[in-house]
Coordinates of C-alpha atoms in Angstrom, one line a residue:
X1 CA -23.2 11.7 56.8
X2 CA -23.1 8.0 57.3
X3 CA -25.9 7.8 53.9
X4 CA -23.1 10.2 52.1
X5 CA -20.7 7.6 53.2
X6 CA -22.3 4.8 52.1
X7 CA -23.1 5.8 49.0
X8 CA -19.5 7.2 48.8
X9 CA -18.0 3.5 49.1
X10 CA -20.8 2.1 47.0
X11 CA -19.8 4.3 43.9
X12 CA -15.8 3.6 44.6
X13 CA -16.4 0.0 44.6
X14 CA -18.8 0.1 41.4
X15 CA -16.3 2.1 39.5
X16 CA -13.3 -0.2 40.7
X17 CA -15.5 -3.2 39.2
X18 CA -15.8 -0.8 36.0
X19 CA -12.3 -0.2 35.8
X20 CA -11.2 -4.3 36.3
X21 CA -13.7 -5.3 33.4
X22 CA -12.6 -2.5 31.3
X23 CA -8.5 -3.4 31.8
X24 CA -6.8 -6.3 32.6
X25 CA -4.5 -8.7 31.8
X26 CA -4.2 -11.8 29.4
X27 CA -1.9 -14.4 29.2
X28 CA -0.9 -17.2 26.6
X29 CA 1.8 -19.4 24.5
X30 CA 3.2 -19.3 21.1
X31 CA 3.9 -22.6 20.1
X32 CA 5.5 -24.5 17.0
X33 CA 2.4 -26.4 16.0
X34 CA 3.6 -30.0 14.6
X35 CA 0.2 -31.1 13.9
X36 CA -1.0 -27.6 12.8
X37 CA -4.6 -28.2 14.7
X38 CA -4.3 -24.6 16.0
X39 CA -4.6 -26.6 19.6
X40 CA -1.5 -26.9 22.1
X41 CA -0.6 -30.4 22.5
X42 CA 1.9 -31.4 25.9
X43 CA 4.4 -32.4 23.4
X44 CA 4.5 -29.0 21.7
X45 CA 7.0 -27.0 22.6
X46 CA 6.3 -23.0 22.9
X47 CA 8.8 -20.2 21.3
X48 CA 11.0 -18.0 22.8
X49 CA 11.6 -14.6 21.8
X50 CA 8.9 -14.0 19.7
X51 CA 6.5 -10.8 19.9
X52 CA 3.3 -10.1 21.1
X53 CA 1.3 -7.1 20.7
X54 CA -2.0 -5.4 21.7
X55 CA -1.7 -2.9 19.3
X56 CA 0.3 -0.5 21.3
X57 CA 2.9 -2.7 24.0
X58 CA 4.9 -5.5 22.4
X59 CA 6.4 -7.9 24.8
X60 CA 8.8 -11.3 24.1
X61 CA 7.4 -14.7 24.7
X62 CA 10.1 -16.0 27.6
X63 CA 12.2 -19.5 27.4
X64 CA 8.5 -21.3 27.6
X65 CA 6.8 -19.2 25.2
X66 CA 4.8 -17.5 27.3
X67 CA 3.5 -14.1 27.2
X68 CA 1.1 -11.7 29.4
X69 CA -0.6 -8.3 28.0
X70 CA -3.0 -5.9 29.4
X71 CA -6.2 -6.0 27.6
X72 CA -8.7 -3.3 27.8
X73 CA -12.4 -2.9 25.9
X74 CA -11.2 -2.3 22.1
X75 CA -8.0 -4.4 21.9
X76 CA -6.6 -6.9 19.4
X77 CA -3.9 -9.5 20.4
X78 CA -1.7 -10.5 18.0
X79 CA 1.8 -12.1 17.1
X80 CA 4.2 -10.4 14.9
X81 CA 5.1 -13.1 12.6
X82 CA 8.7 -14.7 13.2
X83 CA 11.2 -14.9 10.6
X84 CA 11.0 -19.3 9.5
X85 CA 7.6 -19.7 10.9
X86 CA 4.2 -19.3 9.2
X87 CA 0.7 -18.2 10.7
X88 CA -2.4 -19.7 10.4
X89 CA -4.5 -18.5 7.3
X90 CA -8.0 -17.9 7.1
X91 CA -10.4 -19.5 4.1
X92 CA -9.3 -15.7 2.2
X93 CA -5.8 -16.7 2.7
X94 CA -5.5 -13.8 5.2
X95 CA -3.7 -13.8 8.1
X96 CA -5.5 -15.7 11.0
X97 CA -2.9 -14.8 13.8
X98 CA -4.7 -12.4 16.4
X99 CA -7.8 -12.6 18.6
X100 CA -10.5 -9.6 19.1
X101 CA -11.5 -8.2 22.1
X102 CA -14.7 -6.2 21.7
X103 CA -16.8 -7.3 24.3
X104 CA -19.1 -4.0 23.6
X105 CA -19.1 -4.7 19.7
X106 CA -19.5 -1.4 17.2
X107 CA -21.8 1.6 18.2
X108 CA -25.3 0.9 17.5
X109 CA -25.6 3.7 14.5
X110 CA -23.1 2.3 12.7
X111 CA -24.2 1.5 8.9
X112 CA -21.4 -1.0 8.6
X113 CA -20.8 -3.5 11.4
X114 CA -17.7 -4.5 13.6
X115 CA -17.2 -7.8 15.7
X116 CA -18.5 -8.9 19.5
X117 CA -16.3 -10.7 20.9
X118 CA -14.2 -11.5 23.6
X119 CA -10.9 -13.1 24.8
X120 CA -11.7 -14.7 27.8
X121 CA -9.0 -13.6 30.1
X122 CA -9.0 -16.6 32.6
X123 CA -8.4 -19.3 29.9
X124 CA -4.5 -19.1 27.9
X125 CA -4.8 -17.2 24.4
X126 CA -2.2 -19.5 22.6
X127 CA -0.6 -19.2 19.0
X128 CA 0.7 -21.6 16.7
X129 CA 2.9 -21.2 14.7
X130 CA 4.4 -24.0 11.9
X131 CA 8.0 -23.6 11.0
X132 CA 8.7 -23.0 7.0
X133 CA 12.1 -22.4 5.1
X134 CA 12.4 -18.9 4.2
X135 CA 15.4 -17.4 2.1
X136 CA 16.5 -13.9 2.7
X137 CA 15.9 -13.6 -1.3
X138 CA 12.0 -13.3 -2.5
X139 CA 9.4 -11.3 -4.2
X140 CA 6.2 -9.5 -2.5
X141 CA 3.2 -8.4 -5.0
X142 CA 2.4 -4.7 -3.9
X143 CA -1.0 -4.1 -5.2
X144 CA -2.6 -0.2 -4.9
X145 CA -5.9 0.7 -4.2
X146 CA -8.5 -1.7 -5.7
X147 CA -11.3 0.6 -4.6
X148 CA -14.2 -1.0 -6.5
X149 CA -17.5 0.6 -5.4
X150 CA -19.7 -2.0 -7.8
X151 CA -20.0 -5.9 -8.1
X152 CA -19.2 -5.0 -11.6
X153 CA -15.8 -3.1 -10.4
X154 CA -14.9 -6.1 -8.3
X155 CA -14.9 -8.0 -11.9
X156 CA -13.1 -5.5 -13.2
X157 CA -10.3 -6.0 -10.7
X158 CA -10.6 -9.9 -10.9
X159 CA -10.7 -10.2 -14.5
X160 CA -7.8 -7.2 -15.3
X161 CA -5.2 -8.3 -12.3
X162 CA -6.3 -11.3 -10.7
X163 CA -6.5 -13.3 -13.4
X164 CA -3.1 -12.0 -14.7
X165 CA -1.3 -12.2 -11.5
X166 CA -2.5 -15.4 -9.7
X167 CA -0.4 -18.2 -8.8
X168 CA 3.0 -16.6 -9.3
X169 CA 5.5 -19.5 -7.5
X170 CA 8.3 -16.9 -7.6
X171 CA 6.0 -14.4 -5.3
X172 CA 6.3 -15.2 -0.8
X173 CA 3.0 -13.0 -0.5
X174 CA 1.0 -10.1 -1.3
X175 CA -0.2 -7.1 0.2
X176 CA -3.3 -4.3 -0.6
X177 CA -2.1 -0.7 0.3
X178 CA -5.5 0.4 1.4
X179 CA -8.8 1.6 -0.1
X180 CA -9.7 -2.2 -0.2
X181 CA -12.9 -1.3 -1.9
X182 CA -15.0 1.9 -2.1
X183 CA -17.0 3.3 0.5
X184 CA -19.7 0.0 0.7
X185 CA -17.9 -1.8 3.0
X186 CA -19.8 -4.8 2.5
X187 CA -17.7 -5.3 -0.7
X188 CA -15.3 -6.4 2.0
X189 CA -16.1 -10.1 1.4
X190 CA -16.4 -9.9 -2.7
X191 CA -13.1 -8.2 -2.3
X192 CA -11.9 -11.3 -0.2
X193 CA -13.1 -13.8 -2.1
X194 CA -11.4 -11.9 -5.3
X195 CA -7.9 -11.9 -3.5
X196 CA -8.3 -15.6 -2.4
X197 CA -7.1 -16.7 -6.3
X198 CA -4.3 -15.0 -6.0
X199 CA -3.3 -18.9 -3.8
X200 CA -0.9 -16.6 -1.3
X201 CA -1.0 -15.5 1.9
X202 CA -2.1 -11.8 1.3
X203 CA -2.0 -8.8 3.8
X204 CA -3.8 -5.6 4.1
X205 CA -3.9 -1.8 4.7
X206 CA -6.7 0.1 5.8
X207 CA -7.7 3.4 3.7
X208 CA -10.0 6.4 3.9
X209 CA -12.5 4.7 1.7
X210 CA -12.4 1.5 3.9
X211 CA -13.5 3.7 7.6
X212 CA -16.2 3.7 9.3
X213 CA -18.1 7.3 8.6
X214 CA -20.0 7.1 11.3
X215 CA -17.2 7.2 13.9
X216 CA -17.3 10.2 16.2
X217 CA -13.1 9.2 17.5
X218 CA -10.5 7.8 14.9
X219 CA -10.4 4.7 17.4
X220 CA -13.8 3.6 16.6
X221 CA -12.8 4.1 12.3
X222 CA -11.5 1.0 11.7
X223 CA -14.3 -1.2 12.9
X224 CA -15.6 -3.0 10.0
X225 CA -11.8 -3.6 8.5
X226 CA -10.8 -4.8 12.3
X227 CA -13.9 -7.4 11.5
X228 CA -12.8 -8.4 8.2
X229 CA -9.0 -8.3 8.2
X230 CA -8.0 -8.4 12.1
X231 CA -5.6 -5.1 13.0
X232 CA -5.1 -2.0 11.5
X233 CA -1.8 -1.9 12.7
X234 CA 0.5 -4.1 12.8
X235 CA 3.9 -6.1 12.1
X236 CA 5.5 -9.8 10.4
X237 CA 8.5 -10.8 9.2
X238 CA 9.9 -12.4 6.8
X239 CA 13.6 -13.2 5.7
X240 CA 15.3 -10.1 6.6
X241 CA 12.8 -7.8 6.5
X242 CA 10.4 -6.4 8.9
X243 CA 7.3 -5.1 7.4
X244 CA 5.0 -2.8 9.6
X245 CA 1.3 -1.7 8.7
X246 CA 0.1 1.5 9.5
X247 CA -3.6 3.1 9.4
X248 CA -2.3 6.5 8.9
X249 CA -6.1 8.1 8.7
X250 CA -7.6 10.2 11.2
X251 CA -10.8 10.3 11.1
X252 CA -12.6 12.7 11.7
X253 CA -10.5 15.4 10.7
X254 CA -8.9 16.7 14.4
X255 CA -8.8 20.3 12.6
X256 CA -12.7 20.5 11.6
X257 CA -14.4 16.9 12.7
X258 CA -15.2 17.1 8.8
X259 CA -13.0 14.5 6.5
X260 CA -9.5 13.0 7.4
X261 CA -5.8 14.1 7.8
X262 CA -2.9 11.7 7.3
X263 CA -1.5 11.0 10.8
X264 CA -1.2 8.9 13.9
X265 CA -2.5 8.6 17.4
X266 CA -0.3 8.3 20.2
X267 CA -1.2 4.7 20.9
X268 CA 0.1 4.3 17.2
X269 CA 3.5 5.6 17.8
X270 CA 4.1 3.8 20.5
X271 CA 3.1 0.7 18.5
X272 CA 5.6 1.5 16.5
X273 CA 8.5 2.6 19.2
X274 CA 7.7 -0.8 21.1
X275 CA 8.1 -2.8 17.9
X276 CA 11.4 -1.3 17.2
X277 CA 12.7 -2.1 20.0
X278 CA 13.1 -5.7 19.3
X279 CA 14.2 -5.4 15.5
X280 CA 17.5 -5.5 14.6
X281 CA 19.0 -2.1 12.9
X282 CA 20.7 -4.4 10.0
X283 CA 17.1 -5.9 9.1
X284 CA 15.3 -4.3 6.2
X285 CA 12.6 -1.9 7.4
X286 CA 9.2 -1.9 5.1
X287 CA 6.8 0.7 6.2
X288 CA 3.1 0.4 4.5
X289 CA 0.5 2.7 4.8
X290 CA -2.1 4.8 2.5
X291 CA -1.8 8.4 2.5
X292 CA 2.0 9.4 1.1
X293 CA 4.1 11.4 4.1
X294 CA 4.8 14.3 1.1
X295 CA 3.4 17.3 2.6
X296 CA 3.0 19.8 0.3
X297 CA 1.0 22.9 0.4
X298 CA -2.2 21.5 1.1
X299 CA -0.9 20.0 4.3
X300 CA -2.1 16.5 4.1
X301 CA 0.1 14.7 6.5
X302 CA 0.5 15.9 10.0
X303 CA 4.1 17.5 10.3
X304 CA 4.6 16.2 13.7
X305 CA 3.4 12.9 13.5
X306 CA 5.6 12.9 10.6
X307 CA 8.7 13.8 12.0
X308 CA 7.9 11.6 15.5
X309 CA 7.9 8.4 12.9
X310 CA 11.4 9.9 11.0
X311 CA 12.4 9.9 15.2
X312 CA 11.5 6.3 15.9
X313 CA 13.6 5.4 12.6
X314 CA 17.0 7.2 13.4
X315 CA 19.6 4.1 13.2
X316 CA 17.8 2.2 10.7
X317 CA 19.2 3.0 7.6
X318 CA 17.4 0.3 5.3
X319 CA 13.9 1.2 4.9
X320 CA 11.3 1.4 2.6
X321 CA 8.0 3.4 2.5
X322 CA 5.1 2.4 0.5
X323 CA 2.1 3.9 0.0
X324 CA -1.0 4.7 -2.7
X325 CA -4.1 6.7 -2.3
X326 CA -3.3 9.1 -4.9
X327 CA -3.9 7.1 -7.9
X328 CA -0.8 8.8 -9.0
X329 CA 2.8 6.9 -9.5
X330 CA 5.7 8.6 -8.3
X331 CA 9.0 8.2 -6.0
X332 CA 9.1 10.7 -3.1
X333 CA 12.8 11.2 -1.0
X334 CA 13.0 12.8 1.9
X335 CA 16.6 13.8 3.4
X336 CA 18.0 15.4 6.6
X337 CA 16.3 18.8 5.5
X338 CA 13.0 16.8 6.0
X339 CA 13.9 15.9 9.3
X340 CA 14.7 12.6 8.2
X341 CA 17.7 11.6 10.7
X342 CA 19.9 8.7 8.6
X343 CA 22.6 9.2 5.8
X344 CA 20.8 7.3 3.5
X345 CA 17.7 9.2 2.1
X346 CA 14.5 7.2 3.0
X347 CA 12.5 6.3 -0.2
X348 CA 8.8 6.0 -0.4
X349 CA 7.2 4.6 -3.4
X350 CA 3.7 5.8 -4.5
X351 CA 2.6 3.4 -6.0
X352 CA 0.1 2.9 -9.0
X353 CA -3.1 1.5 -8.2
X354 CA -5.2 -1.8 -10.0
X355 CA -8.0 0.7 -10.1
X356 CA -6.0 2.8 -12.0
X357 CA -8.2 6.0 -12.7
X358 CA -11.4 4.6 -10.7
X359 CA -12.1 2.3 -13.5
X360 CA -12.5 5.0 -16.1
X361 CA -11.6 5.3 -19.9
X362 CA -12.6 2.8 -22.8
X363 CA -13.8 -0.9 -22.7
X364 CA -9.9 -2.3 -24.0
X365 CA -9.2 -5.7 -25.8
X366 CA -9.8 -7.6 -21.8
X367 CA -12.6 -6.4 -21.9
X368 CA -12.5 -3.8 -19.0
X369 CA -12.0 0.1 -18.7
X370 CA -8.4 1.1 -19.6
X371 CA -8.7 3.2 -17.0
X372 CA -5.0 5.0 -17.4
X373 CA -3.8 7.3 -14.6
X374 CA -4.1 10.9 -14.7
X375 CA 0.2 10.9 -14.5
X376 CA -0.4 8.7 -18.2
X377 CA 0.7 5.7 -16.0
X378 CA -1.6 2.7 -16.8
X379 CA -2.9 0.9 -14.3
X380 CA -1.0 -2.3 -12.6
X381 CA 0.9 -3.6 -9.7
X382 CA 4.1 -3.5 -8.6
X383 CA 6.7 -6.3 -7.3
X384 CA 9.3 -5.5 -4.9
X385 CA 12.3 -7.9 -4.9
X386 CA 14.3 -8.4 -1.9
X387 CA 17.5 -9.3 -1.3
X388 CA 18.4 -9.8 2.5
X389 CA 18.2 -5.8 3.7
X390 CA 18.0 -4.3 0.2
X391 CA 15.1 -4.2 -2.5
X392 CA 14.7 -3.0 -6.2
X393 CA 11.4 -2.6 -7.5
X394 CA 9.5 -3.4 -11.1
X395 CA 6.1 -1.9 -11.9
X396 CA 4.2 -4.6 -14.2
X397 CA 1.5 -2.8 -16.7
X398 CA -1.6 -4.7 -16.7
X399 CA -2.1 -6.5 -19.9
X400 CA 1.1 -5.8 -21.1
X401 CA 4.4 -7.1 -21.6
X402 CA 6.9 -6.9 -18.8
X403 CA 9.2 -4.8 -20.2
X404 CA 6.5 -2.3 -21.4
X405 CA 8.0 0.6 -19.0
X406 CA 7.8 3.6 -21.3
X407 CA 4.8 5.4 -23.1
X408 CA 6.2 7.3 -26.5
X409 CA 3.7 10.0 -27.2
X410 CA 4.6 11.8 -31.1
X411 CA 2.8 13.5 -34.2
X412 CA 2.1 11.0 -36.3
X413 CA 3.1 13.0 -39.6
X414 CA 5.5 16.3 -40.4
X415 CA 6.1 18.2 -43.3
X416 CA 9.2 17.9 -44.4
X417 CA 11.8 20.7 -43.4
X418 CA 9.2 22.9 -41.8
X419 CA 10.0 24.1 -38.0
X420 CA 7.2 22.5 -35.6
X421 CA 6.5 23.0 -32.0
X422 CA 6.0 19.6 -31.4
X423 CA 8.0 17.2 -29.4
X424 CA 8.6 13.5 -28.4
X425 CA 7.8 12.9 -24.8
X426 CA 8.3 10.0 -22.9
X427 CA 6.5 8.6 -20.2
X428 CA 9.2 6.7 -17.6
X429 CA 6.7 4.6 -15.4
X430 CA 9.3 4.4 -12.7
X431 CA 11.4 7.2 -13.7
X432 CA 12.5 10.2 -10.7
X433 CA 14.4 13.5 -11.7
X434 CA 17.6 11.9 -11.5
X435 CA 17.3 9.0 -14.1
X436 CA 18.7 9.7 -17.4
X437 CA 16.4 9.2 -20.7
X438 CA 17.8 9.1 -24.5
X439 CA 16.6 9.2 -27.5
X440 CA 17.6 8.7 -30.8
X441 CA 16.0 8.3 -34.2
X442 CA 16.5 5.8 -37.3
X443 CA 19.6 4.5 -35.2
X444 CA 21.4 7.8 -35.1
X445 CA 23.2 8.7 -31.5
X446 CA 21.5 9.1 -28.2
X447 CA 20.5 12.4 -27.4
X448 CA 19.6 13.3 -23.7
X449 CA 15.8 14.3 -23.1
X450 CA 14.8 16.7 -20.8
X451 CA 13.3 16.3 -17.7
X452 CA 9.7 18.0 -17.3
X453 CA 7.0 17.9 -14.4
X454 CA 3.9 18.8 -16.9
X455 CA 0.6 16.6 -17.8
X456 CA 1.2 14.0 -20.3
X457 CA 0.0 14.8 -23.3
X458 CA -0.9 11.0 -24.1
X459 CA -3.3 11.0 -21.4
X460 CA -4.8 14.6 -22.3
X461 CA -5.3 12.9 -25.8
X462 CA -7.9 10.4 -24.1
X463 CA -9.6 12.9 -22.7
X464 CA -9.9 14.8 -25.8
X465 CA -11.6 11.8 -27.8
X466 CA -14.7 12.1 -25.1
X467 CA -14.9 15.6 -26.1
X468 CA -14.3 15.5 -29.6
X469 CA -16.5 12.7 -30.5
X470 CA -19.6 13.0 -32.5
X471 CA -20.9 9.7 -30.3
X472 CA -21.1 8.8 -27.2
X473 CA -17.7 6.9 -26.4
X474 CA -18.3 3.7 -24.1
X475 CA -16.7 3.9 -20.8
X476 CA -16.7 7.0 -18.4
X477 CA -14.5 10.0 -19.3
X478 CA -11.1 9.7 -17.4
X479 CA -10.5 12.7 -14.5
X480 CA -8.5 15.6 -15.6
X481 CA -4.6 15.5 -16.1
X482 CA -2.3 16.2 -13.4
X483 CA 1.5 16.5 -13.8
X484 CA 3.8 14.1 -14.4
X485 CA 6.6 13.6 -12.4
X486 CA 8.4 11.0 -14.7
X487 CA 8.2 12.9 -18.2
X488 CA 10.7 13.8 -20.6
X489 CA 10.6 15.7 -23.9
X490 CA 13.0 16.3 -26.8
X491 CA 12.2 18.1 -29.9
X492 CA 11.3 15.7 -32.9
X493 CA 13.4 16.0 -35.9
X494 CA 11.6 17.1 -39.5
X495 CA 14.9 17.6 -41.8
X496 CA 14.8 14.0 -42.9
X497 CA 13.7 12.4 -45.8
X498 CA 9.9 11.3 -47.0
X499 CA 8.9 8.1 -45.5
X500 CA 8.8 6.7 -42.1
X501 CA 11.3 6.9 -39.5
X502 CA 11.8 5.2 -36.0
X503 CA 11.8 6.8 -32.4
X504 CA 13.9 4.8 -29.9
X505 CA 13.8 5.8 -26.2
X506 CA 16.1 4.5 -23.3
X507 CA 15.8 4.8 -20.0
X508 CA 17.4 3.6 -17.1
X509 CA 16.5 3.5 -13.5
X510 CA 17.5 3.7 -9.8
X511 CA 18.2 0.2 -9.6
X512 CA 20.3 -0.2 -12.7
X513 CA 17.4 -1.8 -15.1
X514 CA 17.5 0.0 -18.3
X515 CA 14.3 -0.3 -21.3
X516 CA 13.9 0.6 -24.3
X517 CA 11.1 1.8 -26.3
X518 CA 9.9 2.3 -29.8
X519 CA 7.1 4.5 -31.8
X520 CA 7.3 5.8 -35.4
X521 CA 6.2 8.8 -37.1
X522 CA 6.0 10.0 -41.0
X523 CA 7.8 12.8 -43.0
X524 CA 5.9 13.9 -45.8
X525 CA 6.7 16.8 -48.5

């Protein structure tokens, strides 16, 4: 008994030395950095009210500017970036505000590495922060899955966006919405040293092409991004605006332990909830994540997780969701049917990506794959414009002009007089089902077109030139078409005289911005 005993205490006291180095506390100051060393000098005077996270709690700094968190064996501390302040950036111009804790480092199988390190929890874990004017008016580049999988891809991306892109005064920062590169996660650092030119502090989103396959728990996922870009989740702001990043990938698949669903852990939502709770309800609300929240038949996002972030929302009623993966362009609402709980629908923009169809299609004038998406959008980027708590948004076609918004796909000769089945249709980048679309021809009146979800017959042309050619085409042959959900069609006019004649289209979007478009087409006897 008395053996039983002792070994009975033993165990107790080695698992209560088990649990204190596996969870404690850490403690530290933001400061305004005058001298921006990074180092907290006696005359530096910390910040109040700013927050503080672990990835799940978010606590306040008090009137010093200190802060304390619990810190366990996978953690990253980090400050939500103040409104007028700036973080330190790393040589990538990333974000350099957090510390890792990984005092076990990644699982030994892993192909791709994570970081081992450690915040030592007896020594202050302090934050400067430099103060910077910041008007509730400015631009953010949104860029959509890069996804190279080759060195050769990564110069794709550089010499096709970066180059385009770069130095843009008028833009605060930039963000990446995921699939960073493609599966070889040690294109991490060419990815990095791509976005560096872009001269802006630049953010980014984790995707299902930038995980960790060899993870047996979702937690474990995000290793090699958490080494290269600091937290998967997280939050800043800037002017009015709070922007939160999201990993919304769970990996493995909960259902089957095979693939990923769209969804969140608990320690996610709670993330989020804790966040919230020291953000104003007037402030604009910019969600970013990867996988879209549509759910549709295929049941890609979990329902629940879905409708516990619509609950954390209720009483915001400026936000904005933006997200990518699909390679797709499209605007998706969701309303109080969806379990959406504010007046004002919540938007989500799924945005086009810079890979646009994985690099596919033919070598263009740039000298890179056209690589159109299988919606007929061509690849870009988008810029969202804010104005204090409300934002329009602009889609920019990569090497085109900026008002190149709408694709005109028509025969290119009729006979005269003859009924055809063929129409105009026109391809409304940023077009949704509501927006209203004209055409007219050889300046007659405007004619409303009709709205269609169907594949783009533009885009089914490129595929058709791989399959019709006598030669091998350069460049890989584009995936198959999927339907549009900014098309519109009207029937093209053939009781006109011989000779050529001019198609004008007009479109106008959510935000007020109308373009115009213009194609021609011949009438022959």
């Amino acid at each position: 008994m008395k053996l039983h005993s002792l070994l009975y205490t033993v165990s107790a006291m080695l698992l209560s030395s088990a649990a204190i180095a596996q969870h404690t506390t850490v403690s530290g100051f933001v400061f305004e950095d005058k001298n921006n060393n990074g180092t907290k000098e006696s005359t530096e005077k910390g910040l109040a009210n700013v927050a503080v996270s672990n990835g799940k709690d978010v606590v306040l700094t008090d009137a010093k500017g200190q802060y304390t968190l619990n810190i366990a064996n996978d953690n990253i501390i980090f400050v939500i970036k103040p409104t007028g302040y700036k973080v330190p950036l790393d040589e990538y111009n990333l974000p350099k505000s957090y510390a890792l804790h990984k005092p076990q480092g990644t699982p030994a199988h892993f192909k791709f590495k994570g970081a081992q390190q450690s915040i030592d929890a007896q020594r202050s874990l302090d934050f400067g922060l430099v103060a910077q004017k910041e008007a509730n008016d400015f631009a953010v580049y949104v860029f959509g899955d890069p996804q190279p999988y080759t060195m050769e891809e990564i110069q794709y991306f550089d010499k096709a966006i970066i180059q385009e892109a770069k130095s843009n005064n008028r833009i605060a920062f930039g963000i990446s919405m995921g699939d960073l590169v493609g599966d070889n996660l040690d294109l991490h650092t060419p990815y990095k040293e791509v976005i560096k030119k872009m001269d802006m502090p630049w953010y980014n989103v984790m995707g299902n092409h930038d995980m960790n396959y060899d993870a047996a728990s979702d937690s474990l996922s995000d290793e090699t991004f958490e080494k290269n870009f600091g937290p998967a989740n997280y939050a800043f702001n800037y002017g009015n605006a709070h922007f939160i990043v999201l990993d919304d990938i769970l990996y493995p698949d909960p259902r089957d332990g095979k693939g990923y669903w769209g969804g969140f852990r608990p320690d996610q939502l709670a993330f989020i909830k804790n966040d919230l709770q020291h953000v104003s309800k007037d402030k604009l609300i910019v969600l970013n994540f990867h996988i879209p929240l549509l759910i549709t038949g295929e049941d890609e996002f979990i329902h629940q997780d879905r409708q516990a972030l619509f609950d954390l929302l209720e009483g915001y009623e400026n936000v904005l969701a933006i997200s990518a993966h699909t390679h797709l362009q499209r605007h998706n609402f969701y309303s109080i049917a969806d379990g959406w709980r504010n007046r004002k629908p919540l938007h989500e923009y799924n945005v086009g990506t810079t890979s646009g169809d994985w690099y596919s299609g033919r070598i263009n004038e740039q000298g890179v794959p056209a690589s159109t998406m299988r919606d007929g959008t061509p690849k870009g980027y988008a810029v969202m414009q804010v104005k204090n708590n409300t934002y329009t948004l602009d889609y920019k076609v990569a090497g085109a002009p900026q008002d190149y918004q709408i694709n005109i796909y028509a025969p290119k000769v009729l006979a005269k007089d003859k009924r055809t089945s063929a129409s105009i249709f026109a391809n409304f980048f940023m077009g949704t089902a509501t927006d209203k679309v004209y055409c007219r021809i050889d300046n007659g009146d405007w004619k409303p077109m009709k709205y269609v979800v169907d594949v783009d017959p533009s885009f089914q042309a490129i595929n058709m030139q791989y399959d019709q050619s006598p030669v091998l085409l350069d460049g890989r042959r584009p995936s198959m078409p999927e339907a549009s959900t900014h098309l519109w069609m009207v029937n093209i006019p053939t009781k006109l005289i011989a000779g050529e004649h001019t198609i004008e289209v007009k479109a106008t979007d959510m935000f007020g911005k109308t373009y115009t478009q213009k194609s021609t087409y011949k009438i022959v006897e």
